[in-house]
PDB file of C-alpha atoms and ligand atoms in Angstrom:
ATOM      1  CA  UNK A  22     106.488 120.718  92.854  1.00  0.00           C
ATOM      2  CA  UNK A  23     108.874 117.782  93.184  1.00  0.00           C
ATOM      3  CA  UNK A  24     107.489 114.262  93.055  1.00  0.00           C
ATOM      4  CA  UNK A  25     109.075 110.919  93.864  1.00  0.00           C
ATOM      5  CA  UNK A  26     108.130 107.574  92.315  1.00  0.00           C
ATOM      6  CA  UNK A  27     108.640 104.621  94.623  1.00  0.00           C
ATOM      7  CA  UNK A  28     107.770 100.954  94.928  1.00  0.00           C
ATOM      8  CA  UNK A  29     104.571 100.356  96.922  1.00  0.00           C
ATOM      9  CA  UNK A  30     104.686  98.121  99.990  1.00  0.00           C
ATOM     10  CA  UNK A  31     101.873  96.290 101.797  1.00  0.00           C
ATOM     11  CA  UNK A  32     101.697  99.351 104.095  1.00  0.00           C
ATOM     12  CA  UNK A  33     100.372 101.301 101.080  1.00  0.00           C
ATOM     13  CA  UNK A  34      97.366  99.045 100.606  1.00  0.00           C
ATOM     14  CA  UNK A  35      94.833 101.721 101.540  1.00  0.00           C
ATOM     15  CA  UNK A  36      96.224 104.122  98.917  1.00  0.00           C
ATOM     16  CA  UNK A  37      96.013 101.530  96.146  1.00  0.00           C
ATOM     17  CA  UNK A  38      92.467 100.631  97.180  1.00  0.00           C
ATOM     18  CA  UNK A  39      91.510 104.326  97.149  1.00  0.00           C
ATOM     19  CA  UNK A  40      93.082 104.740  93.694  1.00  0.00           C
ATOM     20  CA  UNK A  41      91.026 101.865  92.301  1.00  0.00           C
ATOM     21  CA  UNK A  42      87.803 103.341  93.699  1.00  0.00           C
ATOM     22  CA  UNK A  43      88.795 106.801  92.404  1.00  0.00           C
ATOM     23  CA  UNK A  44      89.622 105.406  88.988  1.00  0.00           C
ATOM     24  CA  UNK A  45      86.171 103.792  88.547  1.00  0.00           C
ATOM     25  CA  UNK A  46      84.468 106.912  89.945  1.00  0.00           C
ATOM     26  CA  UNK A  47      86.311 109.247  87.556  1.00  0.00           C
ATOM     27  CA  UNK A  48      85.658 106.883  84.649  1.00  0.00           C
ATOM     28  CA  UNK A  49      81.933 107.118  85.420  1.00  0.00           C
ATOM     29  CA  UNK A  50      81.677 103.347  85.827  1.00  0.00           C
ATOM     30  CA  UNK A  51      78.619 102.434  87.914  1.00  0.00           C
ATOM     31  CA  UNK A  52      80.011 100.399  90.811  1.00  0.00           C
ATOM     32  CA  UNK A  53      79.411  99.472  94.412  1.00  0.00           C
ATOM     33  CA  UNK A  54      82.559 101.210  95.697  1.00  0.00           C
ATOM     34  CA  UNK A  55      82.487  99.850  99.241  1.00  0.00           C
ATOM     35  CA  UNK A  56      82.005  96.248  98.158  1.00  0.00           C
ATOM     36  CA  UNK A  57      84.684  96.511  95.486  1.00  0.00           C
ATOM     37  CA  UNK A  58      87.122  98.146  97.892  1.00  0.00           C
ATOM     38  CA  UNK A  59      86.605  95.475 100.525  1.00  0.00           C
ATOM     39  CA  UNK A  60      87.092  92.608  98.071  1.00  0.00           C
ATOM     40  CA  UNK A  61      89.988  94.385  96.374  1.00  0.00           C
ATOM     41  CA  UNK A  62      91.740  95.059  99.706  1.00  0.00           C
ATOM     42  CA  UNK A  63      91.575  91.356 100.631  1.00  0.00           C
ATOM     43  CA  UNK A  64      92.759  90.324  97.174  1.00  0.00           C
ATOM     44  CA  UNK A  65      95.524  92.949  97.124  1.00  0.00           C
ATOM     45  CA  UNK A  66      96.957  91.944 100.497  1.00  0.00           C
ATOM     46  CA  UNK A  67      97.458  88.392  99.206  1.00  0.00           C
ATOM     47  CA  UNK A  68      98.608  89.448  95.731  1.00  0.00           C
ATOM     48  CA  UNK A  69     101.219  91.884  97.076  1.00  0.00           C
ATOM     49  CA  UNK A  70     102.488  89.348  99.602  1.00  0.00           C
ATOM     50  CA  UNK A  71     102.944  86.737  96.859  1.00  0.00           C
ATOM     51  CA  UNK A  72     104.437  89.232  94.399  1.00  0.00           C
ATOM     52  CA  UNK A  73     101.618  88.619  91.908  1.00  0.00           C
ATOM     53  CA  UNK A  74     100.727  92.323  92.034  1.00  0.00           C
ATOM     54  CA  UNK A  75     103.466  94.951  91.972  1.00  0.00           C
ATOM     55  CA  UNK A  76     102.691  98.611  92.374  1.00  0.00           C
ATOM     56  CA  UNK A  77     104.424 101.953  92.248  1.00  0.00           C
ATOM     57  CA  UNK A  78     103.251 105.181  93.829  1.00  0.00           C
ATOM     58  CA  UNK A  79     104.091 108.840  93.508  1.00  0.00           C
ATOM     59  CA  UNK A  80     104.659 110.881  96.667  1.00  0.00           C
ATOM     60  CA  UNK A  81     104.362 114.659  96.668  1.00  0.00           C
ATOM     61  CA  UNK A  82     106.873 116.885  98.459  1.00  0.00           C
ATOM     62  CA  UNK A  83     104.424 116.993 101.328  1.00  0.00           C
ATOM     63  CA  UNK A  84     104.583 113.200 101.590  1.00  0.00           C
ATOM     64  CA  UNK A  85     101.072 112.594 100.234  1.00  0.00           C
ATOM     65  CA  UNK A  86     100.466 109.683  97.875  1.00  0.00           C
ATOM     66  CA  UNK A  87      99.103 111.395  94.739  1.00  0.00           C
ATOM     67  CA  UNK A  88      99.280 108.788  91.964  1.00  0.00           C
ATOM     68  CA  UNK A  89      99.813 105.112  91.388  1.00  0.00           C
ATOM     69  CA  UNK A  90      99.792 102.176  88.995  1.00  0.00           C
ATOM     70  CA  UNK A  91     100.393  98.454  89.180  1.00  0.00           C
ATOM     71  CA  UNK A  92     101.210  95.431  87.084  1.00  0.00           C
ATOM     72  CA  UNK A  93     100.465  91.714  86.958  1.00  0.00           C
ATOM     73  CA  UNK A  94     102.535  89.325  84.859  1.00  0.00           C
ATOM     74  CA  UNK A  95     100.601  86.446  83.286  1.00  0.00           C
ATOM     75  CA  UNK A  96     101.851  83.307  81.585  1.00  0.00           C
ATOM     76  CA  UNK A  97     101.042  83.862  77.901  1.00  0.00           C
ATOM     77  CA  UNK A  98     101.513  81.378  75.069  1.00  0.00           C
ATOM     78  CA  UNK A  99     104.255  82.411  72.636  1.00  0.00           C
ATOM     79  CA  UNK A 100     102.715  83.819  69.471  1.00  0.00           C
ATOM     80  CA  UNK A 101     103.381  86.205  66.609  1.00  0.00           C
ATOM     81  CA  UNK A 102     104.301  89.117  68.886  1.00  0.00           C
ATOM     82  CA  UNK A 103     106.653  87.539  71.416  1.00  0.00           C
ATOM     83  CA  UNK A 104     108.209  84.239  72.433  1.00  0.00           C
ATOM     84  CA  UNK A 105     108.957  84.982  76.086  1.00  0.00           C
ATOM     85  CA  UNK A 106     105.820  83.233  77.358  1.00  0.00           C
ATOM     86  CA  UNK A 107     104.586  86.098  79.525  1.00  0.00           C
ATOM     87  CA  UNK A 108     102.549  89.227  79.211  1.00  0.00           C
ATOM     88  CA  UNK A 109     102.316  92.133  81.643  1.00  0.00           C
ATOM     89  CA  UNK A 110      99.020  93.891  82.292  1.00  0.00           C
ATOM     90  CA  UNK A 111      98.926  97.377  83.776  1.00  0.00           C
ATOM     91  CA  UNK A 112      96.173  98.192  86.290  1.00  0.00           C
ATOM     92  CA  UNK A 113      94.953 101.043  88.466  1.00  0.00           C
ATOM     93  CA  UNK A 114      96.572 103.975  86.696  1.00  0.00           C
ATOM     94  CA  UNK A 115      95.350 106.896  88.762  1.00  0.00           C
ATOM     95  CA  UNK A 116      96.450 110.461  89.485  1.00  0.00           C
ATOM     96  CA  UNK A 117      94.677 112.611  92.076  1.00  0.00           C
ATOM     97  CA  UNK A 118      92.821 115.413  90.249  1.00  0.00           C
ATOM     98  CA  UNK A 119      94.928 118.205  91.809  1.00  0.00           C
ATOM     99  CA  UNK A 120      98.114 116.622  90.446  1.00  0.00           C
ATOM    100  CA  UNK A 121      97.035 115.772  86.891  1.00  0.00           C
ATOM    101  CA  UNK A 122      98.805 116.912  83.728  1.00  0.00           C
ATOM    102  CA  UNK A 123     102.184 117.023  85.452  1.00  0.00           C
ATOM    103  CA  UNK A 124     103.506 113.878  83.843  1.00  0.00           C
ATOM    104  CA  UNK A 125     102.920 111.571  86.818  1.00  0.00           C
ATOM    105  CA  UNK A 126     101.029 108.811  84.984  1.00  0.00           C
ATOM    106  CA  UNK A 127     103.665 108.905  82.269  1.00  0.00           C
ATOM    107  CA  UNK A 128     106.436 108.601  84.867  1.00  0.00           C
ATOM    108  CA  UNK A 129     104.694 105.639  86.481  1.00  0.00           C
ATOM    109  CA  UNK A 130     104.319 103.906  83.130  1.00  0.00           C
ATOM    110  CA  UNK A 131     107.987 104.580  82.324  1.00  0.00           C
ATOM    111  CA  UNK A 132     108.957 102.885  85.595  1.00  0.00           C
ATOM    112  CA  UNK A 133     106.660  99.924  84.929  1.00  0.00           C
ATOM    113  CA  UNK A 134     107.983  99.528  81.377  1.00  0.00           C
ATOM    114  CA  UNK A 135     111.581  99.680  82.663  1.00  0.00           C
ATOM    115  CA  UNK A 136     110.770  97.024  85.269  1.00  0.00           C
ATOM    116  CA  UNK A 137     109.139  94.830  82.607  1.00  0.00           C
ATOM    117  CA  UNK A 138     112.131  95.343  80.306  1.00  0.00           C
ATOM    118  CA  UNK A 139     114.462  94.274  83.122  1.00  0.00           C
ATOM    119  CA  UNK A 140     112.400  91.092  83.528  1.00  0.00           C
ATOM    120  CA  UNK A 141     112.668  90.353  79.806  1.00  0.00           C
ATOM    121  CA  UNK A 142     108.931  90.863  79.265  1.00  0.00           C
ATOM    122  CA  UNK A 143     108.227  91.884  75.693  1.00  0.00           C
ATOM    123  CA  UNK A 144     104.514  92.712  75.719  1.00  0.00           C
ATOM    124  CA  UNK A 145     102.445  94.972  77.938  1.00  0.00           C
ATOM    125  CA  UNK A 146      98.691  95.364  77.701  1.00  0.00           C
ATOM    126  CA  UNK A 147      96.025  97.407  79.467  1.00  0.00           C
ATOM    127  CA  UNK A 148      92.400  98.460  79.242  1.00  0.00           C
ATOM    128  CA  UNK A 149      92.289 102.171  78.441  1.00  0.00           C
ATOM    129  CA  UNK A 150      89.759 104.592  79.856  1.00  0.00           C
ATOM    130  CA  UNK A 151      88.726 107.348  77.414  1.00  0.00           C
ATOM    131  CA  UNK A 152      90.649 109.872  79.557  1.00  0.00           C
ATOM    132  CA  UNK A 153      93.841 107.829  79.438  1.00  0.00           C
ATOM    133  CA  UNK A 154      93.715 106.691  75.797  1.00  0.00           C
ATOM    134  CA  UNK A 155      95.588 109.763  74.420  1.00  0.00           C
ATOM    135  CA  UNK A 156      98.333 109.306  77.009  1.00  0.00           C
ATOM    136  CA  UNK A 157      98.741 105.615  76.197  1.00  0.00           C
ATOM    137  CA  UNK A 158      98.786 106.315  72.463  1.00  0.00           C
ATOM    138  CA  UNK A 159     101.491 108.968  72.955  1.00  0.00           C
ATOM    139  CA  UNK A 160     103.570 106.403  74.819  1.00  0.00           C
ATOM    140  CA  UNK A 161     103.158 103.934  71.953  1.00  0.00           C
ATOM    141  CA  UNK A 162     100.300 101.634  72.951  1.00  0.00           C
ATOM    142  CA  UNK A 163      98.142 100.589  70.004  1.00  0.00           C
ATOM    143  CA  UNK A 164      94.456  99.686  69.992  1.00  0.00           C
ATOM    144  CA  UNK A 165      94.401  96.078  68.770  1.00  0.00           C
ATOM    145  CA  UNK A 166      92.328  95.012  65.786  1.00  0.00           C
ATOM    146  CA  UNK A 167      90.860  92.000  67.536  1.00  0.00           C
ATOM    147  CA  UNK A 168      88.418  93.202  70.216  1.00  0.00           C
ATOM    148  CA  UNK A 169      88.874  91.859  73.727  1.00  0.00           C
ATOM    149  CA  UNK A 170      85.629  90.020  74.605  1.00  0.00           C
ATOM    150  CA  UNK A 171      84.384  88.911  78.001  1.00  0.00           C
ATOM    151  CA  UNK A 172      81.649  86.556  79.164  1.00  0.00           C
ATOM    152  CA  UNK A 173      80.150  86.760  82.635  1.00  0.00           C
ATOM    153  CA  UNK A 174      79.315  83.265  83.950  1.00  0.00           C
TER     154      UNK A 174
HETATM  155  C1  COA B 204      94.309 109.390  82.906  1.00  0.00           C
HETATM  156  C2  COA B 204      95.176 109.856  84.057  1.00  0.00           C
HETATM  157  C3  COA B 204      95.757 108.635  84.771  1.00  0.00           C
HETATM  158  C4  COA B 204      96.318 110.727  83.529  1.00  0.00           C
HETATM  159  O1  COA B 204      97.159 111.040  84.611  1.00  0.00           O
HETATM  160  P1  COA B 204      98.140 112.305  84.551  1.00  0.00           P
HETATM  161  O2  COA B 204      99.136 112.108  85.658  1.00  0.00           O
HETATM  162  O3  COA B 204      97.370 113.548  84.545  1.00  0.00           O
HETATM  163  O4  COA B 204      98.818 112.089  83.118  1.00  0.00           O
HETATM  164  P2  COA B 204     100.173 112.765  82.631  1.00  0.00           P
HETATM  165  O5  COA B 204     100.298 114.128  83.218  1.00  0.00           O
HETATM  166  O6  COA B 204     101.295 111.813  82.857  1.00  0.00           O
HETATM  167  O7  COA B 204      99.888 112.883  81.075  1.00  0.00           O
HETATM  168  C5  COA B 204     100.871 112.508  80.178  1.00  0.00           C
HETATM  169  C6  COA B 204     100.488 112.991  78.815  1.00  0.00           C
HETATM  170  O8  COA B 204      99.172 112.587  78.437  1.00  0.00           O
HETATM  171  C7  COA B 204      98.386 113.727  78.192  1.00  0.00           C
HETATM  172  N1  COA B 204      97.068 113.479  78.725  1.00  0.00           N
HETATM  173  C8  COA B 204      96.756 113.031  79.951  1.00  0.00           C
HETATM  174  N2  COA B 204      95.401 112.944  80.086  1.00  0.00           N
HETATM  175  C9  COA B 204      94.899 113.364  78.884  1.00  0.00           C
HETATM  176  C10 COA B 204      93.570 113.537  78.383  1.00  0.00           C
HETATM  177  N3  COA B 204      92.501 113.254  79.135  1.00  0.00           N
HETATM  178  N4  COA B 204      93.404 113.987  77.116  1.00  0.00           N
HETATM  179  C11 COA B 204      94.472 114.271  76.355  1.00  0.00           C
HETATM  180  N5  COA B 204      95.764 114.151  76.767  1.00  0.00           N
HETATM  181  C12 COA B 204      95.953 113.701  78.025  1.00  0.00           C
HETATM  182  C13 COA B 204      99.043 114.862  78.906  1.00  0.00           C
HETATM  183  O9  COA B 204      98.745 116.102  78.308  1.00  0.00           O
HETATM  184  C14 COA B 204     100.495 114.489  78.720  1.00  0.00           C
HETATM  185  O10 COA B 204     100.959 114.786  77.438  1.00  0.00           O
HETATM  186  P3  COA B 204     102.495 115.214  77.209  1.00  0.00           P
HETATM  187  O11 COA B 204     103.357 114.187  77.903  1.00  0.00           O
HETATM  188  O12 COA B 204     102.644 115.198  75.734  1.00  0.00           O
HETATM  189  O13 COA B 204     102.596 116.563  77.838  1.00  0.00           O
HETATM  190  C15 COA B 204      94.351 110.709  85.070  1.00  0.00           C
HETATM  191  O14 COA B 204      93.647 111.694  84.354  1.00  0.00           O
HETATM  192  C16 COA B 204      93.348 109.899  85.854  1.00  0.00           C
HETATM  193  O15 COA B 204      93.687 109.374  86.925  1.00  0.00           O
HETATM  194  N6  COA B 204      92.116 109.781  85.339  1.00  0.00           N
HETATM  195  C17 COA B 204      91.025 109.066  86.007  1.00  0.00           C
HETATM  196  C18 COA B 204      91.292 107.559  86.089  1.00  0.00           C
HETATM  197  C19 COA B 204      91.629 106.947  84.754  1.00  0.00           C
HETATM  198  O16 COA B 204      90.969 107.146  83.734  1.00  0.00           O
HETATM  199  N7  COA B 204      92.709 106.131  84.797  1.00  0.00           N
HETATM  200  C20 COA B 204      93.163 105.376  83.669  1.00  0.00           C
HETATM  201  C21 COA B 204      92.576 104.031  83.697  1.00  0.00           C
HETATM  202  S1  COA B 204      92.980 103.093  82.234  1.00  0.00           S
END
């Protein structure tokens, strides 16, 4: 089957929202999918309009959206790893079950990395699900020594 990677537009919002819900479901994360999807849809509409969130999708030959991923670029203080003052974070990597293991997530990440490279961004980070960790490691991502910690206020 032939697939095409393309830039997502605001008209694709429902696909990106569905991918985020599908990603948490497949990761086995206990969530309130409807509440998350509603809040995410509102957030995404604004973030895509402003350019804060950029996304790419994969279309099948039949014109179905079967995979996707997105990126946010954050200001990041220059440090030992890069001086460019920004860091990209990849989100919502998702491939529909029927289309997995055909290289679609890898193709999406290649496109995101090429876009980041074109922007002069030197560092990309992401949170890896157990299912995606081997893929990310094959691409070259490394688990960092210092654990990411969060605090819910
Ligand atoms: C993880 C996920 C995105 C992978 O998508 P995919 O399109 O099937 O991945 P690809 O086909 O591009 O895989 C690329 C490579 O990683 C390998 N790979 C993918 N998933 C793997 C797994 N679970 N275990 C081991 N290797 C895996 C593939 O074999 C392939 O290797 P190769 O390039 O050497 O042949 C998909 O399984 C998914 O959507 N999972 C549920 C949501 C999720 O966990 N998303 C990630 C959030 S961080």
